Amino acid sequence: MNKPFAVSVTVVVPAMNEAGNLPHVFATLPTWIDEVVLVDGNSIDNTVAVARQLRPDLRVVAQTGRGKGNALIEGFTAARGDIIVMIDADGSTDGGEIFSFVSALVQGADFAKGSRYAPGGGSDDISPLRSLGNKVLTGLTNLLYGTRYTDLCYGYNAFWAHHLDALALDCDGFEIETLMNVRAAQAGLRIREVPSHEHSRIHGESNLHAVRDGWRVLKTILRERTRGAMAAQAQVALAE
């Protein structure tokens, strides 16, 4: 397939013990992407060996910290592409949708966030409890930050690499998606939601815990609101 975009695209895949899922995940990736960065979270299975066999040009980053947030931050730092796309290694995100995310960016967006609740999106995996929690947290974020998000806690996003400094990511856990969405809004980035269909994990069990991680997301939302207010006050003080 001819390359459809005149920009380079890096796909960042955080993975820990996902050897059984990677053949499916990598098979969904478009042939025109320029780089795949696998961030290995100290896997005890053959995740890295399988990944290298599937994609000889793969770049592997050995995670130095812990948690999904840390893994993504290390992967973003290593990425060389103009556009960075983040997907999961469990088979829940469809690499075939990358075209839609990159298209949104090329057409003028700074940050393209996946949504399971936008028209055309959906999920085979989210539980009623997680769905309710996500809607409450999404509503709170929209209220506090003036956004119009339909899906706050979803890990399929893409953005221009030169906006990494504006996002200034600094968290370790699953709240990374929330932090990205909030800071993108605070930075005034042009955000576009992209409909996405979440599939069920193929093999293994998720490390996500609805109550624990929901609490971390809530704290992130509130902390960032305070951080933003303090930054605004500091700017006013400097102007005076």
Steps between C-alpha positions, in 0.01 A plus 500: 500500500626847413559734791180708539652784703806721450592473867676231702298296749624315808280249682584452869395170657548447876513128575559268792456126448298544180674243279172324424330820385772665293451292182144631476590855602785535252292346221255791529769768459499675160798427278565871446590592859864597538593370843376273777637550851431219743547596865565180689399508865748231608298215351568149627363336187643531148325829417812663357608194298155462347483871421840499328406194297178665386664831421879491444518881480344531845656735754489365856515722808565323831277675752696643791201586718166336566144546378329575171548873530872467549523254209323738264711797606819303434362388163400853403847626586657236275263560205646658186184560298318827435184336636481264796220246534449302821329161494466210743674164469204289614306507173236744622600779262482452124805618307278537196356813661838677494410647161208689658714636782778619269244647260354711783845639577595567140168680454581747776465341843785512751375207706272216383333311782315176452144470624291190549192717545527720193272399210665201334689395812427218744642245741488125542690519826390780735295389801190688623694620806791630296264659250312683775821615664638620168186701426507665844869587469451622143214724612708641785787575264268675255358709784837601642691554176233607252564201276244294310652157533288189468765254624767598752661168594603340173853418394484550124635845413729673253673836495771703333832422665589868534219536756671268749645796688154657534360176644790474748396147601608388846292210633547125529161328485185460293411863572740591217209529253316742727812708554558524127142606432497761774837651416421507129194711587695720741766562234235615253570221253248433226344171606291272284327183616533200270240219523668176607379149570660329798534123477536253783846400617605187310721322755592563861351724765496877521686687772222760510305523828185709465480644853872553562570647159177700500613664823835586342321654202280710731802627692668588171200701383483698825876546534534632147219748563693637798824498303338695217355759739838550665669542163241761399555693824874494443458644152281781636759577766777517241292730282457740790 
